[in-house]
Amino acid sequence: MAKDEKQVTWGGRFSDRPNLLMQVFGESVSFDKRLAPYDLQGSMGHASMLAHVGLLTDDEFSEIKSGIAELVEEIKSPEFSWKLELEDVHMNLEQALLAKTGAAAKLHTGRSRNDQVATDMRLFFKDACIQLSEKLELAMKAILGLAQKYATLPIPGYTHLQRAQPVTVGHHLLAHLEALGRDHERLSKVADHANVCPLGSGAIAGSTLPLDREFTAKALGFVDREGNPRITANGMDAVADRDVFLEFAMACVNCSLHLSRLAEDVILWNSSEFGYIQLPDTFTTGSSLMPQKKNPDSFELIRGKTGRIVGNLQNLCVAIKGLPLTYNRDLQEDKPPVFDSLDQLSMCLSVLAGSLEDSSFNEERCRKAASDPLLLATDLADYLVEKGVPFRTAHHLIGELVALAEVQRISLPELEQDEAIKICPELGIEWREVFDLNRAFAKREKPGMPGPNQIESRIQHWEKLLLF
Ligand code: ARG
């Protein structure tokens, strides 16, 4: 085998090239080419450090720099030729740079693909968290829009999917908004954890060369609020650790679980049985057979894709479990699940925003459902408590009244006064005033409750965060 037939980056000690099947099996460029902008950014930071410590001459650095600048543009084109036999994005880009300048042969000085890929992915995660946060804000704005519009529209709140107590559409939607707000915070924590530079770890044990790790970290923006460099503390950990992958995948799981539960609420509310919400034609679909159908597919798919996003986290956990330190090729499989979680969640968030923006509540249906007096059975128990009845006794007595009304097939406030008083003398004469929704909401003006002022102040809180 002639020398020039050797594998171009690591072929020195081999007398044969990899079998074609092995090349196809082992390549990652088909998916990690997505990291190309980060890989070039990482190379630029590394090269500037090499020049800083004298491992590249000024001329070599400026050739590498302009070569990288050209590649930054070239990789945007679908014409860019990614070569499977060069395995991955790192070796493809190194060879593409070498075709421009011989100085590129010095680029991999003091660097391994192990710390290179760890760096690329940390840069990727910092960006991905920003992208997702922006999408999340759009979805949150759409929820806020509906919460503003229907802030005081009453609906039943449910536990066990049974009518429990009255709430308002505003209160219910704000509950989802709070959950998504926590997802937003989680994403910024993941970005913060990603913000540590592994370059200089080499394969596992750094390098004998006079690298300046702090310089590289600063060049790549791995810095704290004061601008101090943040670098990984142990070379073996730096190339083996996939914590940020797991944290990112988990943040996606958390957010998609929240979207899925919101989707489920909307799907229920949209059924003929509830009839609380109308969805726009633009995000629903029809049936190929039943002409009357208008299905909430966008919400069903948001719910469905959650399974896939949960699976991606599982995928990573299983891939990492049992790997000895440090880098093992298994870890090449760590990218598709996180790319998929980013892409799917990002689409779910956009679809949610689009679907909710043009949705509207059916006020009549909501009010009718919320006028069920049983929703205020607890308020009646509270009314007795205010008259000195111990809550457990009050609960029992109201339970008896409910049972009596059920037997008589009438609603709770329709019970005859003398029959009601027989069960519970403390009711007095004005007990039916409890069955007034305005009273029920006005009495719920502590933080976290659905009183109109509480809802208004929480809406203002989110307006400040999302709209100004
Ligand atoms: N394509 C590889 C991956 O994604 C890059 C790191 C390869 N390192 C190695 N020692 N083979 O994991």
JSON list of N, CA and C and ligand atoms in Angstrom, two decimals, residues 10 26-29 31-32 35 86-91 112-118 121 203 242 327-335, ligand 1:
[
{"chain": "A", "resi": 10, "resn": "TRP", "atom": "N", "xyz": [-5.14, 9.70, 10.89]},
{"chain": "A", "resi": 10, "resn": "TRP", "atom": "CA", "xyz": [-4.54, 8.81, 11.89]},
{"chain": "A", "resi": 10, "resn": "TRP", "atom": "C", "xyz": [-3.89, 7.56, 11.30]},
{"chain": "A", "resi": 26, "resn": "GLY", "atom": "N", "xyz": [-18.87, 3.62, 10.89]},
{"chain": "A", "resi": 26, "resn": "GLY", "atom": "CA", "xyz": [-18.19, 4.49, 11.87]},
{"chain": "A", "resi": 26, "resn": "GLY", "atom": "C", "xyz": [-18.34, 5.98, 11.63]},
{"chain": "A", "resi": 27, "resn": "GLU", "atom": "N", "xyz": [-18.83, 6.35, 10.47]},
{"chain": "A", "resi": 27, "resn": "GLU", "atom": "CA", "xyz": [-18.86, 7.80, 10.17]},
{"chain": "A", "resi": 27, "resn": "GLU", "atom": "C", "xyz": [-19.87, 8.52, 11.05]},
{"chain": "A", "resi": 28, "resn": "SER", "atom": "N", "xyz": [-19.58, 9.77, 11.33]},
{"chain": "A", "resi": 28, "resn": "SER", "atom": "CA", "xyz": [-20.57, 10.59, 12.03]},
{"chain": "A", "resi": 28, "resn": "SER", "atom": "C", "xyz": [-20.82, 11.88, 11.27]},
{"chain": "A", "resi": 29, "resn": "VAL", "atom": "N", "xyz": [-20.06, 12.07, 10.16]},
{"chain": "A", "resi": 29, "resn": "VAL", "atom": "CA", "xyz": [-20.17, 13.36, 9.47]},
{"chain": "A", "resi": 29, "resn": "VAL", "atom": "C", "xyz": [-21.58, 13.62, 8.96]},
{"chain": "A", "resi": 31, "resn": "PHE", "atom": "N", "xyz": [-24.24, 13.37, 10.45]},
{"chain": "A", "resi": 31, "resn": "PHE", "atom": "CA", "xyz": [-25.03, 14.17, 11.41]},
{"chain": "A", "resi": 31, "resn": "PHE", "atom": "C", "xyz": [-24.21, 15.23, 12.13]},
{"chain": "A", "resi": 32, "resn": "ASP", "atom": "N", "xyz": [-22.89, 14.98, 12.34]},
{"chain": "A", "resi": 32, "resn": "ASP", "atom": "CA", "xyz": [-22.17, 16.00, 13.12]},
{"chain": "A", "resi": 32, "resn": "ASP", "atom": "C", "xyz": [-21.69, 17.18, 12.26]},
{"chain": "A", "resi": 35, "resn": "LEU", "atom": "N", "xyz": [-22.32, 20.52, 13.39]},
{"chain": "A", "resi": 35, "resn": "LEU", "atom": "CA", "xyz": [-21.45, 21.23, 14.35]},
{"chain": "A", "resi": 35, "resn": "LEU", "atom": "C", "xyz": [-20.40, 22.09, 13.66]},
{"chain": "A", "resi": 86, "resn": "LEU", "atom": "N", "xyz": [-13.60, 10.55, 5.69]},
{"chain": "A", "resi": 86, "resn": "LEU", "atom": "CA", "xyz": [-12.91, 11.37, 6.70]},
{"chain": "A", "resi": 86, "resn": "LEU", "atom": "C", "xyz": [-13.65, 11.34, 8.05]},
{"chain": "A", "resi": 87, "resn": "GLU", "atom": "N", "xyz": [-14.55, 10.41, 8.17]},
{"chain": "A", "resi": 87, "resn": "GLU", "atom": "CA", "xyz": [-15.26, 10.09, 9.42]},
{"chain": "A", "resi": 87, "resn": "GLU", "atom": "C", "xyz": [-16.18, 11.18, 9.96]},
{"chain": "A", "resi": 88, "resn": "ASP", "atom": "N", "xyz": [-15.59, 12.28, 10.38]},
{"chain": "A", "resi": 88, "resn": "ASP", "atom": "CA", "xyz": [-16.43, 13.22, 11.12]},
{"chain": "A", "resi": 88, "resn": "ASP", "atom": "C", "xyz": [-16.19, 14.66, 10.70]},
{"chain": "A", "resi": 89, "resn": "VAL", "atom": "N", "xyz": [-16.94, 15.54, 11.29]},
{"chain": "A", "resi": 89, "resn": "VAL", "atom": "CA", "xyz": [-16.86, 16.96, 10.95]},
{"chain": "A", "resi": 89, "resn": "VAL", "atom": "C", "xyz": [-15.46, 17.51, 11.21]},
{"chain": "A", "resi": 90, "resn": "HIS", "atom": "N", "xyz": [-14.83, 17.01, 12.27]},
{"chain": "A", "resi": 90, "resn": "HIS", "atom": "CA", "xyz": [-13.52, 17.56, 12.66]},
{"chain": "A", "resi": 90, "resn": "HIS", "atom": "C", "xyz": [-12.47, 17.29, 11.58]},
{"chain": "A", "resi": 91, "resn": "MET", "atom": "N", "xyz": [-12.44, 16.03, 11.13]},
{"chain": "A", "resi": 91, "resn": "MET", "atom": "CA", "xyz": [-11.40, 15.68, 10.14]},
{"chain": "A", "resi": 91, "resn": "MET", "atom": "C", "xyz": [-11.74, 16.24, 8.77]},
{"chain": "A", "resi": 112, "resn": "SER", "atom": "N", "xyz": [-6.94, 17.15, 20.76]},
{"chain": "A", "resi": 112, "resn": "SER", "atom": "CA", "xyz": [-7.44, 15.83, 20.36]},
{"chain": "A", "resi": 112, "resn": "SER", "atom": "C", "xyz": [-8.87, 16.03, 19.90]},
{"chain": "A", "resi": 113, "resn": "ARG", "atom": "N", "xyz": [-9.38, 15.07, 19.12]},
{"chain": "A", "resi": 113, "resn": "ARG", "atom": "CA", "xyz": [-10.79, 15.20, 18.77]},
{"chain": "A", "resi": 113, "resn": "ARG", "atom": "C", "xyz": [-11.67, 15.06, 20.02]},
{"chain": "A", "resi": 114, "resn": "ASN", "atom": "N", "xyz": [-11.07, 14.47, 21.06]},
{"chain": "A", "resi": 114, "resn": "ASN", "atom": "CA", "xyz": [-11.86, 14.31, 22.30]},
{"chain": "A", "resi": 114, "resn": "ASN", "atom": "C", "xyz": [-12.18, 15.64, 22.95]},
{"chain": "A", "resi": 115, "resn": "ASP", "atom": "N", "xyz": [-11.16, 16.50, 23.11]},
{"chain": "A", "resi": 115, "resn": "ASP", "atom": "CA", "xyz": [-11.49, 17.81, 23.70]},
{"chain": "A", "resi": 115, "resn": "ASP", "atom": "C", "xyz": [-12.13, 18.72, 22.65]},
{"chain": "A", "resi": 116, "resn": "GLN", "atom": "N", "xyz": [-11.85, 18.43, 21.37]},
{"chain": "A", "resi": 116, "resn": "GLN", "atom": "CA", "xyz": [-12.45, 19.24, 20.29]},
{"chain": "A", "resi": 116, "resn": "GLN", "atom": "C", "xyz": [-13.97, 19.04, 20.25]},
{"chain": "A", "resi": 117, "resn": "VAL", "atom": "N", "xyz": [-14.41, 17.78, 20.30]},
{"chain": "A", "resi": 117, "resn": "VAL", "atom": "CA", "xyz": [-15.86, 17.53, 20.20]},
{"chain": "A", "resi": 117, "resn": "VAL", "atom": "C", "xyz": [-16.56, 18.00, 21.48]},
{"chain": "A", "resi": 118, "resn": "ALA", "atom": "N", "xyz": [-15.87, 17.86, 22.61]},
{"chain": "A", "resi": 118, "resn": "ALA", "atom": "CA", "xyz": [-16.47, 18.35, 23.87]},
{"chain": "A", "resi": 118, "resn": "ALA", "atom": "C", "xyz": [-16.67, 19.86, 23.79]},
{"chain": "A", "resi": 121, "resn": "MET", "atom": "N", "xyz": [-19.54, 20.79, 21.31]},
{"chain": "A", "resi": 121, "resn": "MET", "atom": "CA", "xyz": [-20.87, 20.56, 21.87]},
{"chain": "A", "resi": 121, "resn": "MET", "atom": "C", "xyz": [-21.23, 21.59, 22.93]},
{"chain": "A", "resi": 203, "resn": "ALA", "atom": "N", "xyz": [-6.36, 14.41, 24.64]},
{"chain": "A", "resi": 203, "resn": "ALA", "atom": "CA", "xyz": [-7.10, 13.16, 24.63]},
{"chain": "A", "resi": 203, "resn": "ALA", "atom": "C", "xyz": [-7.62, 12.86, 26.03]},
{"chain": "A", "resi": 242, "resn": "ARG", "atom": "N", "xyz": [-20.59, 13.77, 30.08]},
{"chain": "A", "resi": 242, "resn": "ARG", "atom": "CA", "xyz": [-21.68, 14.16, 29.18]},
{"chain": "A", "resi": 242, "resn": "ARG", "atom": "C", "xyz": [-22.84, 14.76, 29.98]},
{"chain": "A", "resi": 327, "resn": "TYR", "atom": "N", "xyz": [-13.01, 8.75, 27.04]},
{"chain": "A", "resi": 327, "resn": "TYR", "atom": "CA", "xyz": [-13.74, 8.71, 25.78]},
{"chain": "A", "resi": 327, "resn": "TYR", "atom": "C", "xyz": [-13.83, 7.28, 25.27]},
{"chain": "A", "resi": 328, "resn": "ASN", "atom": "N", "xyz": [-15.01, 6.91, 24.84]},
{"chain": "A", "resi": 328, "resn": "ASN", "atom": "CA", "xyz": [-15.22, 5.65, 24.13]},
{"chain": "A", "resi": 328, "resn": "ASN", "atom": "C", "xyz": [-16.05, 6.00, 22.91]},
{"chain": "A", "resi": 329, "resn": "ARG", "atom": "N", "xyz": [-15.88, 5.23, 21.85]},
{"chain": "A", "resi": 329, "resn": "ARG", "atom": "CA", "xyz": [-16.55, 5.60, 20.61]},
{"chain": "A", "resi": 329, "resn": "ARG", "atom": "C", "xyz": [-18.07, 5.57, 20.72]},
{"chain": "A", "resi": 330, "resn": "ASP", "atom": "N", "xyz": [-18.55, 4.84, 21.73]},
{"chain": "A", "resi": 330, "resn": "ASP", "atom": "CA", "xyz": [-20.00, 4.86, 21.99]},
{"chain": "A", "resi": 330, "resn": "ASP", "atom": "C", "xyz": [-20.51, 6.31, 22.03]},
{"chain": "A", "resi": 331, "resn": "LEU", "atom": "N", "xyz": [-19.63, 7.18, 22.55]},
{"chain": "A", "resi": 331, "resn": "LEU", "atom": "CA", "xyz": [-20.05, 8.56, 22.78]},
{"chain": "A", "resi": 331, "resn": "LEU", "atom": "C", "xyz": [-20.37, 9.32, 21.49]},
{"chain": "A", "resi": 332, "resn": "GLN", "atom": "N", "xyz": [-19.96, 8.76, 20.36]},
{"chain": "A", "resi": 332, "resn": "GLN", "atom": "CA", "xyz": [-20.34, 9.39, 19.09]},
{"chain": "A", "resi": 332, "resn": "GLN", "atom": "C", "xyz": [-21.86, 9.38, 18.92]},
{"chain": "A", "resi": 333, "resn": "GLU", "atom": "N", "xyz": [-22.50, 8.41, 19.59]},
{"chain": "A", "resi": 333, "resn": "GLU", "atom": "CA", "xyz": [-23.96, 8.28, 19.49]},
{"chain": "A", "resi": 333, "resn": "GLU", "atom": "C", "xyz": [-24.69, 9.30, 20.37]},
{"chain": "A", "resi": 334, "resn": "ASP", "atom": "N", "xyz": [-23.94, 10.19, 21.01]},
{"chain": "A", "resi": 334, "resn": "ASP", "atom": "CA", "xyz": [-24.58, 11.14, 21.93]},
{"chain": "A", "resi": 334, "resn": "ASP", "atom": "C", "xyz": [-25.22, 12.33, 21.21]},
{"chain": "A", "resi": 335, "resn": "LYS", "atom": "N", "xyz": [-24.89, 12.51, 19.91]},
{"chain": "A", "resi": 335, "resn": "LYS", "atom": "CA", "xyz": [-25.37, 13.73, 19.25]},
{"chain": "A", "resi": 335, "resn": "LYS", "atom": "C", "xyz": [-26.78, 13.63, 18.66]},
{"chain": "B", "resi": 1, "resn": "ARG", "atom": "N1", "xyz": [-16.66, 11.70, 15.84]},
{"chain": "B", "resi": 1, "resn": "ARG", "atom": "C1", "xyz": [-16.19, 11.51, 17.17]},
{"chain": "B", "resi": 1, "resn": "ARG", "atom": "C2", "xyz": [-17.34, 11.67, 18.18]},
{"chain": "B", "resi": 1, "resn": "ARG", "atom": "O1", "xyz": [-18.27, 12.32, 17.85]},
{"chain": "B", "resi": 1, "resn": "ARG", "atom": "C3", "xyz": [-15.18, 12.55, 17.51]},
{"chain": "B", "resi": 1, "resn": "ARG", "atom": "C4", "xyz": [-14.27, 12.14, 18.62]},
{"chain": "B", "resi": 1, "resn": "ARG", "atom": "C5", "xyz": [-13.47, 11.00, 18.15]},
{"chain": "B", "resi": 1, "resn": "ARG", "atom": "N2", "xyz": [-12.41, 10.68, 18.99]},
{"chain": "B", "resi": 1, "resn": "ARG", "atom": "C6", "xyz": [-11.73, 9.53, 18.89]},
{"chain": "B", "resi": 1, "resn": "ARG", "atom": "N3", "xyz": [-10.79, 9.32, 19.71]},
{"chain": "B", "resi": 1, "resn": "ARG", "atom": "N4", "xyz": [-12.01, 8.63, 17.98]},
{"chain": "B", "resi": 1, "resn": "ARG", "atom": "O2", "xyz": [-17.32, 11.18, 19.27]}
]
